[in-house]
Amino acid sequence: MAINPLHTKLKNAIRIDRALRFVWQASPSYTIVSGMVLAVLGVLPLVSLYLVKLIIDEVTKLAPSLPETWSDPALFNILLYISLACGVGLLTAFFHFLADYLKKAQALAVSDHMFSVVHEKSAQVDLDFFESPKYRDTLFRAQSEGPYRPTSIVNGLFAAGQSGASFLAVAWLLFAFNPILPVAMILSAVPGIVLRLGYSQKIYSWQEKRTEDERRAYYFHWMLTGDTHAKEFRFFNLGGYFIDRFRGIRDTLRKEKLHFERLRAMGDLIAQSSAVVCVFISLAYIAFQAVRGEISIGDMVMYFQALQRGLGFLKTLLESGAQMYEDNLFLSHLYRFLKVKPLITPPVSPQPVPKTIDKGIEFNNVAFNYQNCEKKVIDCVNFSIKPGEVVALVGHNGSGKTTLVKLLSRLYDPDQGKVTLDGIDIKKFRPREYRKKISMVFQDHIRYQMSARENIFLGDIEQKEDTTKIKQAAKQSGIDQVISYLTSGYETILGRWFQNGEELSSGQWQMLAISRAFFKDSPIVVLDEPSSALDPETEALIFSRIKELTKDRAALIVTHRYSSVKLADKILVLDQGRIIEKGSHQELMALKGTYAHLFNTQASAYHQGDGK
Ligand code: ADP
């Protein structure tokens, strides 16, 4: 991904409104109430400072002699001001409690909202986004920063709002005394803030550059801690090797990160030092004014405190501002992700998908290659699948079979040529409507760690209540018996991720995936390696059922099992993205070409294996 020019980055970092929009969308009511609470909290310190001044002034008036009676007005005033100051203290504590609660509640709401934003976009983008390495960094950063950075912005806003309001109040008080004082305070904070913003920019650029390394470290971590690789890791004793690889990357990242932490600490030190110098010069000035009798002792204490607290507020204000700047800078990854426009979208005026299919699917001179790939993966492919016809697609690994399946199901669009359904370009349909017409078994089908029932009805969630159909689909794929032996039948959670989950074999998972296709019951059936994990007996059974499933339907089966290929009406042999042979089993055997060679090789290997 191209690195943004500096001015674009700065512009993005300052545009906090986009993050605020997320905060507002997550919970408008929290946002309004929080604003009000912050305003109150901002003014309360000023009230308390003023009360301290009044108390001290009354005390100085009376000292050193005590009045005769408690009813003396001066003593009464002191008690009144102290009570009021206590009331303000209690009120401040209450509003702090309220602000804390609101901050947490709002942060939770924002974080959940951000998950929804990321999830919705992830569901919307094209498959290409997930399969292309060039988007991986954006996706990784959007997923890792997206949910928590706006929350951090909420916290920053709270801190900035509260300290900003308090600082303004205190600055106003000091301004009335001497305008130079608040200006000096602000100036003393400038070196720190400049350094901090520079630091944020540097760490952002560094992280952008290092995202791939971070992803790689995360990948090793995922392999070491997940279940997918546990078997092979143990067998090949790979734990140590991957721990070292992970550690190697993390060591480099940590060293580089520490360099930035040192920069940050140095910035803080400079900021603190300039604040200390400012405080003491200002304190000397205020004390001098008190000695000259220009201000009362109460005034002096009030200004002293105002100065110290004002600097504290300013520090929090600037720190939270800098943190928001940094958060917003990092959110650019999320904005970049949210800006990705899916290309496979409904056309402006979509055509309805034919209710019944007459001519079937046709590939006309279709050519395709993946982004950043020089070579054509599919090259000038022509074939058709008519209703009632079973077409088998065979070919070496990498010849483009799965890519054809992706083109047929419109997960990608061809670069040249077109795919039609009953003569209409499939781009003219709404993708969702068109895909409803296809029952699909993917080669890398999902093992949903959910109930057996869900594993079947996820094939067509619109029919999820149809228990009879769920059971019928299970029967058709032959998995019904396995399900009936599970502890809670169709309600049994499958897989080992969750408690009481029961694991199935690879073949059984594959049968479940086939059930999903039976359940969907669409006029086009696409099966990509549907029997790779099945034993020969089950495979034969499934194929006879598939014949049943594909009756009157247009079916495309990708398979390496040549025994099953024989059942197809038409066989396409794909080689380097081109169809090099086309015909029935008998025709292709008679041709004595690639198909006949592949078939005979597999048959002889099978018989040799048999003979042993
Ligand atoms: P088959 O299913 O016949 O084994 P595929 O259709 O999966 O073959 O792959 C065909 C070619 O396309 C291979 O050379 C593969 O490396 C390449 N390919 C597959 N998927 C992608 C992708 N997402 N991005 C880039 N190249 C890909």
PDB file of N, CA, C and O in Angstrom, residues 118-146:
ATOM      1  N   VAL A 118     -16.784  -2.824  11.570  1.00  0.00           N
ATOM      2  CA  VAL A 118     -15.757  -3.655  10.906  1.00  0.00           C
ATOM      3  C   VAL A 118     -16.404  -4.929  10.330  1.00  0.00           C
ATOM      4  O   VAL A 118     -16.113  -5.337   9.207  1.00  0.00           O
ATOM      5  N   HIS A 119     -17.315  -5.531  11.099  1.00  0.00           N
ATOM      6  CA  HIS A 119     -17.952  -6.773  10.625  1.00  0.00           C
ATOM      7  C   HIS A 119     -18.777  -6.523   9.361  1.00  0.00           C
ATOM      8  O   HIS A 119     -18.716  -7.288   8.411  1.00  0.00           O
ATOM      9  N   GLU A 120     -19.549  -5.425   9.394  1.00  0.00           N
ATOM     10  CA  GLU A 120     -20.406  -5.149   8.231  1.00  0.00           C
ATOM     11  C   GLU A 120     -19.566  -4.927   6.981  1.00  0.00           C
ATOM     12  O   GLU A 120     -19.875  -5.446   5.911  1.00  0.00           O
ATOM     13  N   LYS A 121     -18.485  -4.195   7.154  1.00  0.00           N
ATOM     14  CA  LYS A 121     -17.632  -3.936   5.985  1.00  0.00           C
ATOM     15  C   LYS A 121     -16.965  -5.233   5.536  1.00  0.00           C
ATOM     16  O   LYS A 121     -16.864  -5.509   4.336  1.00  0.00           O
ATOM     17  N   SER A 122     -16.514  -6.045   6.493  1.00  0.00           N
ATOM     18  CA  SER A 122     -15.849  -7.310   6.130  1.00  0.00           C
ATOM     19  C   SER A 122     -16.796  -8.196   5.339  1.00  0.00           C
ATOM     20  O   SER A 122     -16.380  -8.899   4.412  1.00  0.00           O
ATOM     21  N   ALA A 123     -18.081  -8.181   5.717  1.00  0.00           N
ATOM     22  CA  ALA A 123     -19.054  -9.027   5.012  1.00  0.00           C
ATOM     23  C   ALA A 123     -19.337  -8.475   3.622  1.00  0.00           C
ATOM     24  O   ALA A 123     -19.749  -9.216   2.729  1.00  0.00           O
ATOM     25  N   GLN A 124     -19.068  -7.175   3.432  1.00  0.00           N
ATOM     26  CA  GLN A 124     -19.454  -6.516   2.185  1.00  0.00           C
ATOM     27  C   GLN A 124     -18.353  -6.571   1.109  1.00  0.00           C
ATOM     28  O   GLN A 124     -18.652  -6.684  -0.072  1.00  0.00           O
ATOM     29  N   VAL A 125     -17.078  -6.520   1.563  1.00  0.00           N
ATOM     30  CA  VAL A 125     -15.999  -6.421   0.565  1.00  0.00           C
ATOM     31  C   VAL A 125     -15.891  -7.699  -0.268  1.00  0.00           C
ATOM     32  O   VAL A 125     -16.321  -8.773   0.156  1.00  0.00           O
ATOM     33  N   ASP A 126     -15.279  -7.557  -1.448  1.00  0.00           N
ATOM     34  CA  ASP A 126     -15.124  -8.703  -2.343  1.00  0.00           C
ATOM     35  C   ASP A 126     -14.168  -9.741  -1.750  1.00  0.00           C
ATOM     36  O   ASP A 126     -13.318  -9.411  -0.930  1.00  0.00           O
ATOM     37  N   LEU A 127     -14.310 -10.959  -2.245  1.00  0.00           N
ATOM     38  CA  LEU A 127     -13.411 -12.039  -1.835  1.00  0.00           C
ATOM     39  C   LEU A 127     -11.956 -11.652  -2.113  1.00  0.00           C
ATOM     40  O   LEU A 127     -11.050 -11.992  -1.361  1.00  0.00           O
ATOM     41  N   ASP A 128     -11.773 -10.910  -3.189  1.00  0.00           N
ATOM     42  CA  ASP A 128     -10.444 -10.459  -3.599  1.00  0.00           C
ATOM     43  C   ASP A 128      -9.710  -9.761  -2.456  1.00  0.00           C
ATOM     44  O   ASP A 128      -8.507  -9.882  -2.301  1.00  0.00           O
ATOM     45  N   PHE A 129     -10.471  -9.030  -1.633  1.00  0.00           N
ATOM     46  CA  PHE A 129      -9.869  -8.294  -0.529  1.00  0.00           C
ATOM     47  C   PHE A 129      -9.148  -9.245   0.428  1.00  0.00           C
ATOM     48  O   PHE A 129      -8.089  -8.942   0.947  1.00  0.00           O
ATOM     49  N   PHE A 130      -9.751 -10.403   0.658  1.00  0.00           N
ATOM     50  CA  PHE A 130      -9.163 -11.344   1.615  1.00  0.00           C
ATOM     51  C   PHE A 130      -8.060 -12.189   0.965  1.00  0.00           C
ATOM     52  O   PHE A 130      -7.196 -12.709   1.640  1.00  0.00           O
ATOM     53  N   GLU A 131      -8.148 -12.342  -0.351  1.00  0.00           N
ATOM     54  CA  GLU A 131      -7.198 -13.236  -1.007  1.00  0.00           C
ATOM     55  C   GLU A 131      -5.968 -12.504  -1.533  1.00  0.00           C
ATOM     56  O   GLU A 131      -5.043 -13.126  -2.015  1.00  0.00           O
ATOM     57  N   SER A 132      -6.006 -11.155  -1.463  1.00  0.00           N
ATOM     58  CA  SER A 132      -4.898 -10.417  -2.039  1.00  0.00           C
ATOM     59  C   SER A 132      -3.974  -9.890  -0.947  1.00  0.00           C
ATOM     60  O   SER A 132      -4.425  -9.200  -0.033  1.00  0.00           O
ATOM     61  N   PRO A 133      -2.668 -10.205  -1.008  1.00  0.00           N
ATOM     62  CA  PRO A 133      -1.750  -9.784   0.065  1.00  0.00           C
ATOM     63  C   PRO A 133      -1.681  -8.271   0.218  1.00  0.00           C
ATOM     64  O   PRO A 133      -1.402  -7.774   1.298  1.00  0.00           O
ATOM     65  N   LYS A 134      -1.987  -7.529  -0.856  1.00  0.00           N
ATOM     66  CA  LYS A 134      -1.813  -6.081  -0.761  1.00  0.00           C
ATOM     67  C   LYS A 134      -2.808  -5.437   0.221  1.00  0.00           C
ATOM     68  O   LYS A 134      -2.587  -4.351   0.708  1.00  0.00           O
ATOM     69  N   TYR A 135      -3.899  -6.126   0.479  1.00  0.00           N
ATOM     70  CA  TYR A 135      -4.881  -5.564   1.420  1.00  0.00           C
ATOM     71  C   TYR A 135      -4.671  -6.056   2.854  1.00  0.00           C
ATOM     72  O   TYR A 135      -5.324  -5.610   3.766  1.00  0.00           O
ATOM     73  N   ARG A 136      -3.797  -7.051   2.983  1.00  0.00           N
ATOM     74  CA  ARG A 136      -3.688  -7.712   4.292  1.00  0.00           C
ATOM     75  C   ARG A 136      -3.316  -6.747   5.418  1.00  0.00           C
ATOM     76  O   ARG A 136      -3.846  -6.838   6.515  1.00  0.00           O
ATOM     77  N   ASP A 137      -2.357  -5.824   5.119  1.00  0.00           N
ATOM     78  CA  ASP A 137      -1.915  -4.889   6.163  1.00  0.00           C
ATOM     79  C   ASP A 137      -3.074  -4.007   6.606  1.00  0.00           C
ATOM     80  O   ASP A 137      -3.294  -3.786   7.794  1.00  0.00           O
ATOM     81  N   THR A 138      -3.827  -3.506   5.607  1.00  0.00           N
ATOM     82  CA  THR A 138      -4.962  -2.635   5.924  1.00  0.00           C
ATOM     83  C   THR A 138      -5.971  -3.383   6.782  1.00  0.00           C
ATOM     84  O   THR A 138      -6.464  -2.867   7.785  1.00  0.00           O
ATOM     85  N   LEU A 139      -6.245  -4.612   6.375  1.00  0.00           N
ATOM     86  CA  LEU A 139      -7.227  -5.415   7.103  1.00  0.00           C
ATOM     87  C   LEU A 139      -6.754  -5.667   8.531  1.00  0.00           C
ATOM     88  O   LEU A 139      -7.510  -5.507   9.496  1.00  0.00           O
ATOM     89  N   PHE A 140      -5.487  -6.023   8.661  1.00  0.00           N
ATOM     90  CA  PHE A 140      -4.917  -6.329   9.978  1.00  0.00           C
ATOM     91  C   PHE A 140      -5.014  -5.114  10.902  1.00  0.00           C
ATOM     92  O   PHE A 140      -5.455  -5.208  12.036  1.00  0.00           O
ATOM     93  N   ARG A 141      -4.601  -3.949  10.374  1.00  0.00           N
ATOM     94  CA  ARG A 141      -4.618  -2.734  11.192  1.00  0.00           C
ATOM     95  C   ARG A 141      -6.055  -2.310  11.504  1.00  0.00           C
ATOM     96  O   ARG A 141      -6.370  -1.904  12.612  1.00  0.00           O
ATOM     97  N   ALA A 142      -6.920  -2.400  10.480  1.00  0.00           N
ATOM     98  CA  ALA A 142      -8.322  -2.006  10.702  1.00  0.00           C
ATOM     99  C   ALA A 142      -8.938  -2.895  11.773  1.00  0.00           C
ATOM    100  O   ALA A 142      -9.650  -2.421  12.651  1.00  0.00           O
ATOM    101  N   GLN A 143      -8.625  -4.203  11.715  1.00  0.00           N
ATOM    102  CA  GLN A 143      -9.216  -5.110  12.691  1.00  0.00           C
ATOM    103  C   GLN A 143      -8.612  -4.912  14.072  1.00  0.00           C
ATOM    104  O   GLN A 143      -9.306  -5.012  15.080  1.00  0.00           O
ATOM    105  N   SER A 144      -7.295  -4.634  14.121  1.00  0.00           N
ATOM    106  CA  SER A 144      -6.698  -4.532  15.441  1.00  0.00           C
ATOM    107  C   SER A 144      -6.882  -3.145  16.059  1.00  0.00           C
ATOM    108  O   SER A 144      -7.012  -3.029  17.268  1.00  0.00           O
ATOM    109  N   GLU A 145      -6.885  -2.100  15.246  1.00  0.00           N
ATOM    110  CA  GLU A 145      -6.993  -0.748  15.818  1.00  0.00           C
ATOM    111  C   GLU A 145      -8.461  -0.289  15.874  1.00  0.00           C
ATOM    112  O   GLU A 145      -8.832   0.456  16.771  1.00  0.00           O
ATOM    113  N   GLY A 146      -9.239  -0.725  14.873  1.00  0.00           N
ATOM    114  CA  GLY A 146     -10.611  -0.228  14.714  1.00  0.00           C
ATOM    115  C   GLY A 146     -11.453  -0.269  15.973  1.00  0.00           C
ATOM    116  O   GLY A 146     -12.020   0.748  16.375  1.00  0.00           O
TER     117      GLY A 146
END
